[in-house]
PDB file of C-alpha atoms in Angstrom:
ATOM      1  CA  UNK A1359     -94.364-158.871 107.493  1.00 41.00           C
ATOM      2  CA  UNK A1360     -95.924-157.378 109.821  1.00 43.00           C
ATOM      3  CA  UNK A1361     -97.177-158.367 113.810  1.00 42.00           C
ATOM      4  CA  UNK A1362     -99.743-157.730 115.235  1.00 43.00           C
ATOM      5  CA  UNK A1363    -100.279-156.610 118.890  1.00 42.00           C
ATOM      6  CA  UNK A1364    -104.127-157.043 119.571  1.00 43.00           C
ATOM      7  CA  UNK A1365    -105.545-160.671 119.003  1.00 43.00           C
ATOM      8  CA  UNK A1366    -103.575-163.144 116.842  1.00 43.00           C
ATOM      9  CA  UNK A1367    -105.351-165.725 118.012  1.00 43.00           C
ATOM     10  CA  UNK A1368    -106.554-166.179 114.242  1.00 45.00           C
ATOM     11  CA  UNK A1369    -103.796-167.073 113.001  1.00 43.00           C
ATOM     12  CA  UNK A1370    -101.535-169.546 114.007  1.00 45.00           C
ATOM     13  CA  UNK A1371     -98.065-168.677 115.131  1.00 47.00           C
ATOM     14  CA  UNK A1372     -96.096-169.989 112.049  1.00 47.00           C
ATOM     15  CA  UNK A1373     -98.323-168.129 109.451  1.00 46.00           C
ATOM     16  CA  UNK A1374     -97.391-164.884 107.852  1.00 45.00           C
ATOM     17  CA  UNK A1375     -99.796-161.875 109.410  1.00 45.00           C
ATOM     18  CA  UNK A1376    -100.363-159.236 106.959  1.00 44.00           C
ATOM     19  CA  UNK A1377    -101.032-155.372 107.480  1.00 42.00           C
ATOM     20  CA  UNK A1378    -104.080-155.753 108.301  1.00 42.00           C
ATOM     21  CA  UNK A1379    -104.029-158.113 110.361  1.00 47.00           C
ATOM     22  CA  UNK A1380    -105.439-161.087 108.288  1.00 45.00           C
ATOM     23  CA  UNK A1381    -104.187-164.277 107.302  1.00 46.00           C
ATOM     24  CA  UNK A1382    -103.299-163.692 103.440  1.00 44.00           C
ATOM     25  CA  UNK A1383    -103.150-167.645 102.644  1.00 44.00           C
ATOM     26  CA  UNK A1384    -107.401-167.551 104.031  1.00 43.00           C
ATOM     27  CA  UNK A1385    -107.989-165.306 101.421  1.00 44.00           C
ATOM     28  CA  UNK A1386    -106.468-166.919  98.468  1.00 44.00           C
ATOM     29  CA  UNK A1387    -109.169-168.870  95.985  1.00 51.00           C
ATOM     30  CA  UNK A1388    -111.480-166.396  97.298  1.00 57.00           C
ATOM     31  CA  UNK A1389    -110.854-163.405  95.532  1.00 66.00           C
ATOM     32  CA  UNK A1390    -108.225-165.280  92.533  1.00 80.00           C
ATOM     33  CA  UNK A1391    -110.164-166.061  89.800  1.00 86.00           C
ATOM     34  CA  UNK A1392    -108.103-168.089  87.533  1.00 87.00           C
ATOM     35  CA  UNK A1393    -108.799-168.291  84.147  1.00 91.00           C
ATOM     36  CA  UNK A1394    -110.636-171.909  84.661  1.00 92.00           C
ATOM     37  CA  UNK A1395    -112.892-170.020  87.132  1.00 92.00           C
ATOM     38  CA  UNK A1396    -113.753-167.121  84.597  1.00 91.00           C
ATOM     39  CA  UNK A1397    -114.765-169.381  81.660  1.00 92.00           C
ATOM     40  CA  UNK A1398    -117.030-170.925  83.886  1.00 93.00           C
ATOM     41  CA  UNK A1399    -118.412-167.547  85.004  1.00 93.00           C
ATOM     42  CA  UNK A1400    -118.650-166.362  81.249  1.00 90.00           C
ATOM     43  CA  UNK A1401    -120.933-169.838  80.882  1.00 92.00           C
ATOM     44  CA  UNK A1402    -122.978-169.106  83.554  1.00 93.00           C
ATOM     45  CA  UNK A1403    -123.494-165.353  82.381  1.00 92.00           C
ATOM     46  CA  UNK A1404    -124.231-166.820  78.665  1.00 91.00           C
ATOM     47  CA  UNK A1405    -126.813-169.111  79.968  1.00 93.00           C
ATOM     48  CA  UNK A1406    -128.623-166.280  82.355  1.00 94.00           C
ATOM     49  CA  UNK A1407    -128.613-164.152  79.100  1.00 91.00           C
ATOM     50  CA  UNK A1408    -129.891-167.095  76.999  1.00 92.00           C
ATOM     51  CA  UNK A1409    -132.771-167.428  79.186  1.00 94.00           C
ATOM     52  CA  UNK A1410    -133.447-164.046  79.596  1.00 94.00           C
ATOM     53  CA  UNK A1411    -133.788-163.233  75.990  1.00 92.00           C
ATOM     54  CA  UNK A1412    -136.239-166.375  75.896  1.00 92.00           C
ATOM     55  CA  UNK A1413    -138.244-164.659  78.422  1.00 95.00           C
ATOM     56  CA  UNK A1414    -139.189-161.664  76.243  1.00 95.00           C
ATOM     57  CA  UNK A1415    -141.308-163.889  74.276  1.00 95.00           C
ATOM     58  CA  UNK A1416    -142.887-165.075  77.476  1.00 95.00           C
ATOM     59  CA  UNK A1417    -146.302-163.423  77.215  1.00 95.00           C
ATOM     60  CA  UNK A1418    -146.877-163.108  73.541  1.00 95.00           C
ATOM     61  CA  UNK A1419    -146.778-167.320  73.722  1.00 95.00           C
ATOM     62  CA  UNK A1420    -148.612-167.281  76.458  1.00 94.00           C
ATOM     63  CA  UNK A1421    -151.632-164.901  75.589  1.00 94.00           C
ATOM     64  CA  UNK A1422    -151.385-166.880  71.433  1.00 95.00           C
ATOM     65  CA  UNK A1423    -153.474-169.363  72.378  1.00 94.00           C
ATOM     66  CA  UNK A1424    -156.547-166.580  73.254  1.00 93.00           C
ATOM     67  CA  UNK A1425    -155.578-164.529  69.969  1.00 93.00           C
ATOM     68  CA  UNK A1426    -156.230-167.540  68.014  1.00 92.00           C
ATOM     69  CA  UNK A1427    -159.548-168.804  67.075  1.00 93.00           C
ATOM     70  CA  UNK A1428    -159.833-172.377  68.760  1.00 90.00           C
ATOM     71  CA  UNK A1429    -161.844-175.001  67.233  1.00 94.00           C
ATOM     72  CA  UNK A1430    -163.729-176.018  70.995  1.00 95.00           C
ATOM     73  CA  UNK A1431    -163.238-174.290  74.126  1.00 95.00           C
ATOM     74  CA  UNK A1432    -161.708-177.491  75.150  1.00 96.00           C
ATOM     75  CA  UNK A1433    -158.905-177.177  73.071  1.00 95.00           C
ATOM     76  CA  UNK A1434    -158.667-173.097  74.244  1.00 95.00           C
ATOM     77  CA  UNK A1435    -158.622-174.499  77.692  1.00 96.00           C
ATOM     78  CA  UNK A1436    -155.973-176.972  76.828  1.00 96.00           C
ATOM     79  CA  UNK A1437    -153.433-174.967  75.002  1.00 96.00           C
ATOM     80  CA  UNK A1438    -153.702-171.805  77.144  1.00 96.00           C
ATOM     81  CA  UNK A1439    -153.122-174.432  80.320  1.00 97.00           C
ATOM     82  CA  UNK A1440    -150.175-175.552  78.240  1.00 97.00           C
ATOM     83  CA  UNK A1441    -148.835-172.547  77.173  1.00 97.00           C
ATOM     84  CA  UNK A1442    -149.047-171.138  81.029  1.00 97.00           C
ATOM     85  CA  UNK A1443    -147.590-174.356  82.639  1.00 98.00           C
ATOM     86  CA  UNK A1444    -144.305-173.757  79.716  1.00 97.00           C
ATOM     87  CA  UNK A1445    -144.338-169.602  81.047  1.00 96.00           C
ATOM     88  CA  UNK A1446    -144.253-170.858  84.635  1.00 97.00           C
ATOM     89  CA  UNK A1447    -141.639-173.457  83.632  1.00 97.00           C
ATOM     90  CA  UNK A1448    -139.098-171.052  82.195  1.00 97.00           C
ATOM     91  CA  UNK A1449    -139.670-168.324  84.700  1.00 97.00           C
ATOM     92  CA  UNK A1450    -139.127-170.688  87.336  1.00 98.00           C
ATOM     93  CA  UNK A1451    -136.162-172.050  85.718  1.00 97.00           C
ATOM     94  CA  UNK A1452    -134.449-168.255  85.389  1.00 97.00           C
ATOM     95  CA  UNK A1453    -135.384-167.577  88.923  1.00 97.00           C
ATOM     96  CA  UNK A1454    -133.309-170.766  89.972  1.00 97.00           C
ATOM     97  CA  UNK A1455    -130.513-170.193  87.934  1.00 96.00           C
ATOM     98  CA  UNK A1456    -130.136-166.432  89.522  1.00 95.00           C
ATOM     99  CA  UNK A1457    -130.104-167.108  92.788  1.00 96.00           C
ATOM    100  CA  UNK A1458    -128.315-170.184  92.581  1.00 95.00           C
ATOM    101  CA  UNK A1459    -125.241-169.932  94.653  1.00 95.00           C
ATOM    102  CA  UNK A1460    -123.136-170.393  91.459  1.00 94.00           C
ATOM    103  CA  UNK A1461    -124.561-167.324  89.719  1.00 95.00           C
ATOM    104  CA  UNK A1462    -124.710-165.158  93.093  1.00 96.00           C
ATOM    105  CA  UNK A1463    -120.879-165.598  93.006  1.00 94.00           C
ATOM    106  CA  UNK A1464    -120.444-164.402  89.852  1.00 94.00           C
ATOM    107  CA  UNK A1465    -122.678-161.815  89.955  1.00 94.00           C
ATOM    108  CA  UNK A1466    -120.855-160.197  93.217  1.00 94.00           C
ATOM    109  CA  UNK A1467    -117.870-160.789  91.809  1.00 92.00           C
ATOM    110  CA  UNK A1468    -118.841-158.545  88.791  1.00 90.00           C
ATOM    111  CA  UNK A1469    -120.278-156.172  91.295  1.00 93.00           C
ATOM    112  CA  UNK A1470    -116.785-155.847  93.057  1.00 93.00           C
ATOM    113  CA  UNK A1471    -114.676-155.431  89.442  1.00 89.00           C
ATOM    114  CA  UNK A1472    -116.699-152.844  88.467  1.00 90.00           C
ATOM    115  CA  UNK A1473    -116.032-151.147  91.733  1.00 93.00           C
ATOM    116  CA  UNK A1474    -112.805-151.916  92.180  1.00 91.00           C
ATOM    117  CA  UNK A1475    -111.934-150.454  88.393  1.00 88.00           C
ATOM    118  CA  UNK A1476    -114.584-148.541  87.011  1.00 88.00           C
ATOM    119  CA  UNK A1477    -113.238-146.862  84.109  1.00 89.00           C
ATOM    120  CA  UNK A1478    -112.199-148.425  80.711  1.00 85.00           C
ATOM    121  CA  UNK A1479    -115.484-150.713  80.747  1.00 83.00           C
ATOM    122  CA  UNK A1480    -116.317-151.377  77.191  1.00 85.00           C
ATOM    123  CA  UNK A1481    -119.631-152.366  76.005  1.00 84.00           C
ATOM    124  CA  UNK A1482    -120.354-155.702  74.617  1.00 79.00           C
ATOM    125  CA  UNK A1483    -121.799-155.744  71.198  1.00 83.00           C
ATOM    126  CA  UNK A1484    -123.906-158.472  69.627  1.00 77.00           C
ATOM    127  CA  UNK A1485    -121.693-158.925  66.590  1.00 84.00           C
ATOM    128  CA  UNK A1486    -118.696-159.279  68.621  1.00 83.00           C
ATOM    129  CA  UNK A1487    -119.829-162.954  69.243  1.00 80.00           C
ATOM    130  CA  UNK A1488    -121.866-164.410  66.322  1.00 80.00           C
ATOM    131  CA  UNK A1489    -122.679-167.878  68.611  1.00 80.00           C
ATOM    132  CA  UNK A1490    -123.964-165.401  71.773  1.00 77.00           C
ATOM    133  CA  UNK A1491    -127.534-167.321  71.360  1.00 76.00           C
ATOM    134  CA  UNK A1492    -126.155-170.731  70.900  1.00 82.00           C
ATOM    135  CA  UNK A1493    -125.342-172.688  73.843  1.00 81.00           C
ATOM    136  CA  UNK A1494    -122.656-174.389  73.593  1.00 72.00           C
ATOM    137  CA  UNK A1495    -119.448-177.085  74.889  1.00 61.00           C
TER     138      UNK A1495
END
């Protein structure tokens, strides 16, 4: 333990002061991510790549209703209105779900691993999960 000379008017006088001159028990639960905290993280990445994957197929269901010969243009006005309300629907959806505050966290804290220890990173292959589509308990 260390004191600190300048302001310790942070930290109260019976709490530890580290090197830096921070409190270390403010910090913890911010940067520990137990292992309850990472499963929940792994969900929230599944989902984001769930729904990303869906959105691929976003325009070819959107533009199917003009590449198929409609029976009235009523019903081409209909389905192509339906099939753009559903596009808006799941775009709007994705959007919420990546900049929910949730997600943001996860996403920085991703950010910060990476930086933190670059090297020995290994790819994630498709056939190292066969339920990576499926969403699940």
């Amino acid at each position: 333990m260390a004191t600190v000379s300048q302001d310790d008017s942070k930290v109260p006088p019976d709490q530890p002061v580290a090197e830096n001159g921070n409190n270390p028990a403010a910090n913890v639960g911010e940067d520990e991510w137990d292992e309850e905290k990472l499963e929940k993280a792994m969900q929230t990445l599944k989902e984001m790549h769930i729904q990303l994957r869906g959105l691929r197929t976003t325009i070819p269901r959107l533009i199917a209703p003009l590449a198929t010969k409609q029976s009235s243009p009523e019903t081409l006005y209909r389905d192509f209105t339906q099939s753009t309300k559903t596009a808006n629907q799941e775009v709007q959806q994705f959007r919420q779900l990546m900049n929910n505050e949730e997600s943001l966290k996860v996403l920085e804290q991703a950010r910060k691993s990476r930086a933190e220890r670059p090297n020995g990173i290994k790819p994630w292959k498709v056939t190292q999960d066969p339920d990576w589509a499926t969403r699940g308990p």
